[in-house]
Short mmCIF file of C-alpha atoms in Angstrom, two decimals:
data_model
loop_
_atom_site.label_atom_id
_atom_site.label_comp_id
_atom_site.label_asym_id
_atom_site.label_seq_id
_atom_site.Cartn_x
_atom_site.Cartn_y
_atom_site.Cartn_z
CA MET A 1 -21.65 17.26 -10.89
CA HIS A 2 -20.31 14.76 -8.33
CA GLN A 3 -18.07 16.67 -5.89
CA LYS A 4 -15.41 14.50 -4.31
CA PRO A 5 -14.28 15.22 -0.73
CA LEU A 6 -10.70 16.31 -1.55
CA SER A 7 -11.50 18.40 -4.62
CA ARG A 8 -10.34 21.62 -2.91
CA PHE A 9 -6.72 20.39 -2.72
CA VAL A 10 -3.98 20.64 -5.35
CA VAL A 11 -1.20 18.04 -5.07
CA LEU A 12 2.11 18.18 -6.94
CA ASP A 13 3.32 14.62 -7.42
CA LEU A 14 7.08 14.15 -7.82
CA THR A 15 6.94 10.45 -6.94
CA ARG A 16 7.83 7.35 -8.92
CA VAL A 17 7.54 3.57 -8.78
CA ARG A 18 5.31 2.59 -5.79
CA SER A 19 5.74 4.00 -2.28
CA GLY A 20 5.17 7.66 -3.17
CA PRO A 21 2.44 6.92 -5.75
CA ALA A 22 0.64 4.82 -3.12
CA ALA A 23 0.40 7.97 -0.99
CA VAL A 24 -0.71 10.21 -3.84
CA ARG A 25 -3.32 7.70 -5.02
CA GLN A 26 -5.28 8.36 -1.82
CA PHE A 27 -5.57 12.01 -2.89
CA ALA A 28 -6.24 11.29 -6.54
CA ASP A 29 -9.01 8.77 -5.90
CA TRP A 30 -10.86 11.07 -3.53
CA GLY A 31 -10.86 14.02 -5.87
CA ALA A 32 -7.79 16.18 -5.32
CA THR A 33 -6.26 17.80 -8.41
CA VAL A 34 -3.10 15.73 -8.69
CA ILE A 35 -0.45 16.94 -11.14
CA LYS A 36 2.16 14.30 -11.86
CA ILE A 37 5.41 16.08 -12.70
CA GLU A 38 7.74 14.06 -14.90
CA GLU A 39 11.04 14.65 -16.64
CA PRO A 40 10.71 15.40 -20.34
CA GLY A 41 10.98 12.07 -22.12
CA GLN A 42 10.18 8.67 -20.66
CA ALA A 43 11.41 7.53 -17.26
CA PRO A 44 12.27 3.86 -17.85
CA ASP A 45 11.84 2.74 -14.22
CA ASP A 46 8.33 4.14 -13.95
CA LYS A 47 6.76 3.56 -17.35
CA PRO A 48 4.98 0.54 -18.84
CA GLY A 49 6.91 -2.10 -20.70
CA GLY A 50 5.20 -5.48 -20.76
CA SER A 51 1.56 -6.21 -19.99
CA ALA A 52 2.14 -6.53 -16.24
CA GLN A 53 3.75 -3.09 -16.14
CA VAL A 54 0.92 -1.54 -18.15
CA ALA A 55 -1.64 -2.95 -15.69
CA ASP A 56 0.40 -1.83 -12.68
CA TYR A 57 0.84 1.67 -14.09
CA GLN A 58 -2.88 2.10 -14.71
CA ASN A 59 -3.68 1.02 -11.16
CA THR A 60 -0.95 3.14 -9.54
CA HIS A 61 -1.31 6.43 -11.44
CA ARG A 62 -5.02 6.68 -12.21
CA ASN A 63 -6.91 9.95 -11.73
CA LYS A 64 -3.85 12.15 -12.29
CA ARG A 65 -2.83 14.80 -14.78
CA SER A 66 0.71 14.70 -16.17
CA ILE A 67 3.04 17.51 -17.12
CA THR A 68 6.72 17.43 -17.99
CA LEU A 69 9.15 19.80 -16.30
CA ASN A 70 12.92 19.79 -16.34
CA LEU A 71 13.62 20.80 -12.74
CA LYS A 72 17.34 21.15 -13.52
CA HIS A 73 16.58 23.92 -16.02
CA PRO A 74 16.14 27.37 -14.42
CA GLU A 75 12.88 27.99 -16.27
CA GLY A 76 11.60 24.53 -15.43
CA LYS A 77 12.29 25.11 -11.75
CA ALA A 78 10.68 28.56 -11.93
CA LEU A 79 7.51 27.05 -13.39
CA PHE A 80 7.49 24.44 -10.64
CA LEU A 81 7.77 27.14 -7.98
CA ASP A 82 4.87 28.99 -9.61
CA LEU A 83 2.81 25.82 -9.24
CA VAL A 84 3.93 25.45 -5.61
CA ARG A 85 2.48 28.89 -4.85
CA GLN A 86 -0.96 27.53 -5.81
CA ALA A 87 -0.60 24.04 -4.36
CA ASP A 88 -1.51 22.51 -1.02
CA VAL A 89 0.68 19.41 -1.05
CA VAL A 90 3.99 18.32 -2.59
CA VAL A 91 4.99 14.65 -2.38
CA GLU A 92 8.39 13.19 -3.30
CA ASN A 93 10.24 9.92 -2.83
CA TYR A 94 13.72 10.84 -4.05
CA ARG A 95 16.79 9.81 -2.13
CA PRO A 96 16.95 12.39 0.69
CA SER A 97 19.81 14.43 -0.81
CA VAL A 98 18.22 14.88 -4.26
CA LYS A 99 15.59 17.46 -3.31
CA PHE A 100 18.24 19.65 -1.67
CA LYS A 101 20.43 19.50 -4.78
CA LEU A 102 17.41 20.59 -6.86
CA GLY A 103 16.49 23.32 -4.36
CA ILE A 104 12.95 21.98 -3.92
CA ASP A 105 13.21 20.80 -0.31
CA TYR A 106 10.60 21.76 2.28
CA GLU A 107 12.47 24.75 3.72
CA SER A 108 12.95 26.19 0.23
CA LEU A 109 9.30 25.74 -0.73
CA ARG A 110 7.82 27.04 2.52
CA LYS A 111 9.52 30.39 1.86
CA ILE A 112 7.26 30.90 -1.15
CA ASN A 113 4.20 29.12 0.29
CA PRO A 114 4.10 28.81 4.10
CA ARG A 115 0.92 26.72 3.82
CA ILE A 116 2.53 23.97 1.77
CA VAL A 117 2.37 20.46 3.25
CA TYR A 118 5.38 18.49 2.07
CA GLY A 119 5.48 14.69 2.09
CA SER A 120 8.69 12.66 1.84
CA VAL A 121 8.95 8.88 1.53
CA SER A 122 12.44 7.42 1.68
CA GLY A 123 14.02 4.03 2.16
CA PHE A 124 15.42 4.56 5.65
CA GLY A 125 14.57 8.08 6.85
CA GLN A 126 15.68 11.62 6.05
CA ASP A 127 18.75 11.41 8.30
CA GLY A 128 20.80 8.82 10.15
CA PRO A 129 23.54 6.42 9.01
CA TYR A 130 21.49 4.83 6.19
CA HIS A 131 19.61 7.92 5.07
CA ASP A 132 21.04 8.25 1.57
CA ARG A 133 21.19 4.59 0.68
CA PRO A 134 18.91 3.43 -2.14
CA GLY A 135 15.86 1.89 -0.47
CA LEU A 136 13.74 -0.80 -2.08
CA ASP A 137 10.88 -2.83 -0.66
CA GLN A 138 12.73 -6.13 -0.33
CA ILE A 139 15.69 -4.43 1.38
CA ALA A 140 13.30 -2.95 3.96
CA GLN A 141 11.59 -6.32 4.42
CA GLY A 142 14.98 -7.79 5.28
CA ILE A 143 16.21 -5.06 7.62
CA GLY A 144 12.77 -4.65 9.22
CA GLY A 145 12.56 -8.30 10.31
CA MET A 146 9.78 -9.51 8.04
CA MET A 147 11.87 -11.97 6.06
CA SER A 148 13.10 -13.57 9.30
CA VAL A 149 9.56 -14.57 10.31
CA THR A 150 8.18 -15.41 6.86
CA GLY A 151 8.46 -18.90 5.35
CA GLU A 152 9.01 -22.37 6.73
CA PRO A 153 11.56 -23.11 9.47
CA GLY A 154 14.90 -24.20 8.11
CA ARG A 155 14.21 -23.04 4.56
CA GLY A 156 15.98 -19.68 4.87
CA PRO A 157 14.50 -16.16 4.81
CA MET A 158 11.47 -15.48 2.61
CA ARG A 159 10.07 -12.22 1.25
CA ALA A 160 6.36 -11.49 1.30
CA GLY A 161 4.59 -11.90 -2.03
CA ILE A 162 3.55 -8.23 -2.12
CA PRO A 163 5.55 -5.00 -1.57
CA VAL A 164 4.49 -4.57 2.05
CA ALA A 165 7.02 -1.86 2.93
CA ASP A 166 6.35 0.18 -0.21
CA LEU A 167 2.59 0.16 0.13
CA THR A 168 2.43 0.79 3.86
CA ALA A 169 4.98 3.62 3.60
CA GLY A 170 2.69 5.22 1.03
CA LEU A 171 -0.34 4.82 3.26
CA PHE A 172 1.46 6.23 6.31
CA CYS A 173 2.65 9.17 4.24
CA ALA A 174 -0.95 9.83 3.17
CA ILE A 175 -2.13 9.61 6.78
CA GLY A 176 0.57 12.07 7.84
CA LEU A 177 -0.38 14.46 5.03
CA PHE A 178 -4.05 14.32 6.02
CA VAL A 179 -3.11 15.04 9.66
CA ALA A 180 -0.96 17.98 8.57
CA LEU A 181 -3.76 19.38 6.41
CA LEU A 182 -6.16 19.15 9.34
CA GLU A 183 -3.63 20.84 11.62
CA ARG A 184 -3.16 23.57 9.01
CA GLU A 185 -6.81 24.51 9.45
CA VAL A 186 -5.89 25.60 12.99
CA SER A 187 -2.36 26.95 12.59
CA GLY A 188 -2.54 28.22 9.01
CA GLU A 189 0.89 26.72 8.35
CA GLY A 190 2.10 23.67 6.50
CA GLN A 191 4.79 21.26 7.66
CA TRP A 192 7.11 18.47 6.54
CA VAL A 193 5.70 14.93 6.75
CA GLN A 194 8.30 12.17 6.70
CA THR A 195 8.11 8.38 6.63
CA SER A 196 10.22 5.56 5.27
CA LEU A 197 9.97 1.99 4.10
CA LEU A 198 11.95 0.86 7.13
CA GLN A 199 9.73 2.65 9.67
CA SER A 200 6.59 1.36 8.00
CA GLN A 201 7.89 -2.20 7.84
CA LEU A 202 8.75 -2.07 11.55
CA TRP A 203 5.25 -0.78 12.37
CA MET A 204 3.82 -3.69 10.41
CA MET A 205 5.79 -6.19 12.52
CA ASP A 206 3.34 -5.38 15.32
CA PHE A 207 3.05 -8.29 17.79
CA GLN A 208 6.18 -9.94 16.41
CA ALA A 209 8.13 -6.80 17.32
CA MET A 210 6.50 -6.74 20.75
CA ARG A 211 7.57 -10.30 21.43
CA TRP A 212 11.12 -8.93 21.40
CA LEU A 213 10.54 -5.48 22.91
CA MET A 214 8.52 -6.72 25.91
CA ASN A 215 9.52 -10.35 26.32
CA GLY A 216 13.04 -10.57 24.92
CA GLU A 217 11.87 -13.30 22.56
CA VAL A 218 13.27 -13.45 19.03
CA PRO A 219 10.46 -14.74 16.80
CA GLY A 220 11.31 -17.20 14.07
CA GLN A 221 9.65 -18.70 11.05
CA SER A 222 6.50 -20.77 11.42
CA GLY A 223 5.45 -21.24 7.81
CA ASN A 224 1.69 -21.34 7.39
CA ASP A 225 1.14 -21.86 11.11
CA HIS A 226 0.29 -18.87 13.28
CA PRO A 227 3.38 -17.92 15.32
CA THR A 228 1.69 -18.26 18.70
CA SER A 229 -1.79 -19.77 18.25
CA SER A 230 -2.58 -23.42 17.50
CA PRO A 231 -4.36 -24.83 15.62
CA THR A 232 -4.22 -21.91 13.19
CA GLY A 233 -2.80 -22.64 9.78
CA VAL A 234 -3.20 -24.43 6.45
CA PHE A 235 -4.65 -27.93 6.33
CA PRO A 236 -4.99 -30.38 3.43
CA THR A 237 -8.42 -31.37 2.16
CA GLN A 238 -9.72 -33.93 -0.30
CA ASP A 239 -9.35 -31.46 -3.18
CA GLY A 240 -6.76 -28.92 -2.02
CA HIS A 241 -6.06 -26.87 1.10
CA MET A 242 -7.91 -24.58 3.51
CA ASN A 243 -7.24 -22.18 6.35
CA ILE A 244 -8.50 -22.96 9.86
CA ALA A 245 -8.10 -20.57 12.79
CA ALA A 246 -9.31 -22.21 16.00
CA MET A 247 -8.00 -19.78 18.61
CA GLY A 248 -8.95 -20.30 22.26
CA ASN A 249 -10.57 -23.20 24.05
CA GLU A 250 -14.16 -22.61 22.97
CA ILE A 251 -13.44 -22.43 19.23
CA PHE A 252 -11.06 -25.39 19.50
CA ALA A 253 -13.87 -27.41 21.06
CA ARG A 254 -16.20 -26.41 18.19
CA LEU A 255 -13.58 -27.46 15.65
CA CYS A 256 -13.23 -30.85 17.31
CA ARG A 257 -17.02 -31.34 17.15
CA VAL A 258 -17.08 -30.51 13.43
CA LEU A 259 -14.15 -32.86 12.78
CA GLU A 260 -15.83 -35.55 14.89
CA LEU A 261 -12.82 -35.79 17.17
CA PRO A 262 -14.54 -35.62 20.59
CA ASP A 263 -11.53 -36.89 22.54
CA LEU A 264 -9.06 -34.34 21.21
CA PRO A 265 -9.87 -31.51 23.67
CA HIS A 266 -9.30 -33.93 26.56
CA ASP A 267 -5.94 -35.17 25.32
CA GLU A 268 -3.40 -33.92 27.86
CA ARG A 269 -1.15 -32.69 25.03
CA PHE A 270 -3.87 -30.31 23.78
CA ALA A 271 -5.78 -29.33 26.90
CA THR A 272 -4.66 -25.68 27.03
CA VAL A 273 -3.62 -22.94 24.61
CA PRO A 274 0.11 -23.15 25.55
CA LEU A 275 0.08 -26.95 25.31
CA ARG A 276 -1.51 -26.86 21.86
CA ALA A 277 1.20 -24.47 20.69
CA ARG A 278 3.94 -26.64 22.19
CA ASN A 279 2.55 -29.81 20.62
CA ARG A 280 1.55 -28.26 17.32
CA PRO A 281 2.98 -30.98 14.98
CA ALA A 282 0.98 -33.76 16.62
CA LEU A 283 -2.17 -31.64 16.74
CA ASN A 284 -1.82 -30.59 13.09
CA ALA A 285 -1.35 -34.21 12.06
CA ALA A 286 -4.50 -35.30 13.89
CA ILE A 287 -6.55 -32.51 12.27
CA ALA A 288 -5.08 -33.12 8.80
CA GLU A 289 -6.04 -36.78 8.96
CA ARG A 290 -9.68 -35.70 9.25
CA THR A 291 -9.64 -32.71 6.85
CA LEU A 292 -8.33 -34.99 4.09
CA THR A 293 -11.62 -36.91 4.14
CA ARG A 294 -13.83 -34.12 2.72
CA SER A 295 -13.65 -31.33 0.16
CA THR A 296 -12.69 -27.77 1.04
CA ALA A 297 -16.20 -26.48 0.29
CA ASP A 298 -17.77 -29.19 2.47
CA TRP A 299 -15.55 -28.39 5.44
CA ILE A 300 -16.08 -24.64 5.04
CA GLU A 301 -19.84 -25.07 5.11
CA ARG A 302 -19.68 -27.30 8.20
CA MET A 303 -17.24 -25.08 10.09
CA ASN A 304 -19.02 -21.82 9.33
CA ARG A 305 -22.24 -23.37 10.55
CA GLU A 306 -20.54 -24.03 13.90
CA GLY A 307 -18.73 -20.68 14.08
CA VAL A 308 -15.22 -21.95 13.38
CA PRO A 309 -13.14 -19.37 11.44
CA CYS A 310 -12.01 -20.91 8.17
CA GLY A 311 -11.75 -20.23 4.47
CA PRO A 312 -10.41 -21.33 1.10
CA ILE A 313 -7.02 -20.36 -0.33
CA LEU A 314 -7.73 -18.66 -3.63
CA SER A 315 -5.67 -17.72 -6.67
CA MET A 316 -6.19 -14.21 -8.03
CA ASP A 317 -8.73 -15.32 -10.66
CA GLN A 318 -10.71 -17.08 -7.95
CA VAL A 319 -10.42 -14.05 -5.64
CA PHE A 320 -12.21 -11.72 -8.02
CA ALA A 321 -14.84 -14.40 -8.77
CA ASP A 322 -15.61 -14.75 -5.05
CA PRO A 323 -19.13 -13.47 -4.26
CA GLN A 324 -18.07 -11.43 -1.24
CA VAL A 325 -15.26 -9.74 -3.18
CA ALA A 326 -17.72 -8.97 -5.97
CA HIS A 327 -20.20 -7.58 -3.42
CA LEU A 328 -17.54 -5.28 -1.95
CA GLY A 329 -16.79 -3.84 -5.41
CA MET A 330 -13.03 -4.15 -5.18
CA SER A 331 -12.70 -4.27 -8.97
CA LYS A 332 -13.34 -0.85 -10.50
CA PRO A 333 -13.82 -0.17 -14.22
CA ILE A 334 -11.93 2.49 -16.15
CA ALA A 335 -12.57 3.50 -19.76
CA HIS A 336 -9.16 3.86 -21.41
CA PRO A 337 -8.88 5.58 -24.80
CA ARG A 338 -6.54 2.91 -26.22
CA LEU A 339 -6.90 -0.13 -23.98
CA GLY A 340 -10.69 -0.05 -23.88
CA GLU A 341 -12.48 -0.91 -20.63
CA ILE A 342 -10.02 -2.09 -18.01
CA SER A 343 -10.33 -2.82 -14.30
CA VAL A 344 -8.22 -1.62 -11.38
CA VAL A 345 -8.22 -2.34 -7.65
CA GLY A 346 -10.75 -0.22 -5.78
CA GLN A 347 -10.41 1.58 -2.47
CA PRO A 348 -10.88 -0.57 0.68
CA VAL A 349 -12.84 2.23 2.38
CA ILE A 350 -16.58 2.87 2.14
CA LEU A 351 -18.03 6.23 3.19
CA SER A 352 -21.72 6.39 3.98
CA ARG A 353 -22.41 9.64 2.08
CA THR A 354 -19.51 9.93 -0.35
CA SER A 355 -18.88 7.56 -3.22
CA LEU A 356 -15.57 6.97 -4.95
CA GLY A 357 -17.14 7.93 -8.26
CA ASP A 358 -15.69 7.23 -11.68
CA LEU A 359 -11.96 6.69 -12.03
CA GLU A 360 -9.87 8.14 -14.85
CA PRO A 361 -7.03 6.32 -16.65
CA ALA A 362 -3.38 7.01 -15.85
CA PRO A 363 -2.10 9.87 -18.03
CA ASP A 364 0.48 9.73 -20.77
CA THR A 365 3.70 11.64 -20.08
CA GLY A 366 3.04 15.35 -20.55
CA GLU A 367 -0.55 14.76 -21.64
CA HIS A 368 -1.77 17.82 -19.76
CA ASN A 369 1.11 20.22 -20.40
CA HIS A 370 -1.02 22.77 -22.27
CA ASP A 371 -4.04 22.40 -20.00
CA VAL A 372 -2.20 22.80 -16.68
CA LEU A 373 0.24 25.51 -17.78
CA ALA A 374 -2.51 27.53 -19.40
CA THR A 375 -5.11 27.11 -16.66
CA MET A 376 -2.89 27.40 -13.57
CA LEU A 377 -0.08 29.65 -14.82
CA GLY A 378 -1.80 31.59 -17.61
CA LEU A 379 0.72 30.68 -20.32
CA ASP A 380 -0.43 30.94 -23.92
CA ARG A 381 0.13 28.28 -26.56
CA ALA A 382 3.05 30.07 -28.20
CA ARG A 383 4.91 30.30 -24.87
CA ILE A 384 4.19 26.63 -24.07
CA ASP A 385 5.41 25.54 -27.50
CA GLU A 386 8.58 27.59 -27.01
CA LEU A 387 9.21 25.91 -23.63
CA ALA A 388 8.89 22.54 -25.34
CA ARG A 389 11.44 23.53 -27.99
CA GLN A 390 13.86 24.63 -25.25
CA GLY A 391 13.54 21.29 -23.43
CA VAL A 392 11.98 22.93 -20.37
CA ILE A 393 8.85 20.80 -20.67
#
């Protein structure tokens, strides 16, 4: 049987929506036993409604087992603590105060399992002036500076089209958990791993943040143009638009050859990198006049032949029809008992000896109550049925 690299780990998943599940998905895909712990009944903010939500849920919660536990009920909490004794990792993305009210914070859990690695994803951090505010992706995009540099100048702030803060917070939580598990091999002890949407969004600001931190420069919006490099942006073609990224003098000279604009590199307005950035509108106009004369595919073939970075701008249907995307296997099939064969987004990591293997569909709420409680805690069917009648599970 195919043995996945994380199969020795048991993860208790208390997360919902996106940031926390993004962290746990890294464990679930690579073979950890992930037990999704849900409240008895359906959580409306984390369960499928329309078709988009069904698709999202299958992608986000695949490869997990689901049990229901009422953590506010003494017996429900006791069962959870019994699971903690056997687990390696607990992950939660409650508001910071919630886990303390439930008595399932890191300090409480480490008393019964000193080896537990505890991951927390919050909106703004576990302490500080904003710590207990509700944190959502778009709020973090705004506070973290992303909306101030996204979109066209003069059009007002613009959010990114994907939940950047949510997803990166999940990935950074997973990285922190992996580091803590590696450290545990030396120390024998677990620890508390913390990240937030705000911290992750700030990390993602990267060179835009450094423009302020090192140079005192407040970056603004530049639309589809690169903030500091020109010509790098979106240009019109005979049948649509394309991206061109001609950074540096050598690639700019190649671009001018492909466009049959031999005088452009010698124009005093465009002779150096800083001058091209300063005179971007005039340079973009000169390039656009030429790119409009041929199709996107024609220009891409010509520019790639000369080593000029470029590419089409694809809609999602075109993305997954692209031959390189197909070659990379970023669409993964799952056999679902009701939905039939569906596809989800694959992992962007390839290991030379270890394959991702087959993926399992996202579980129904409480689908594995009997299996998990019997296998891990030794409860018999009569006891499990009684817990269900009491509203514990």
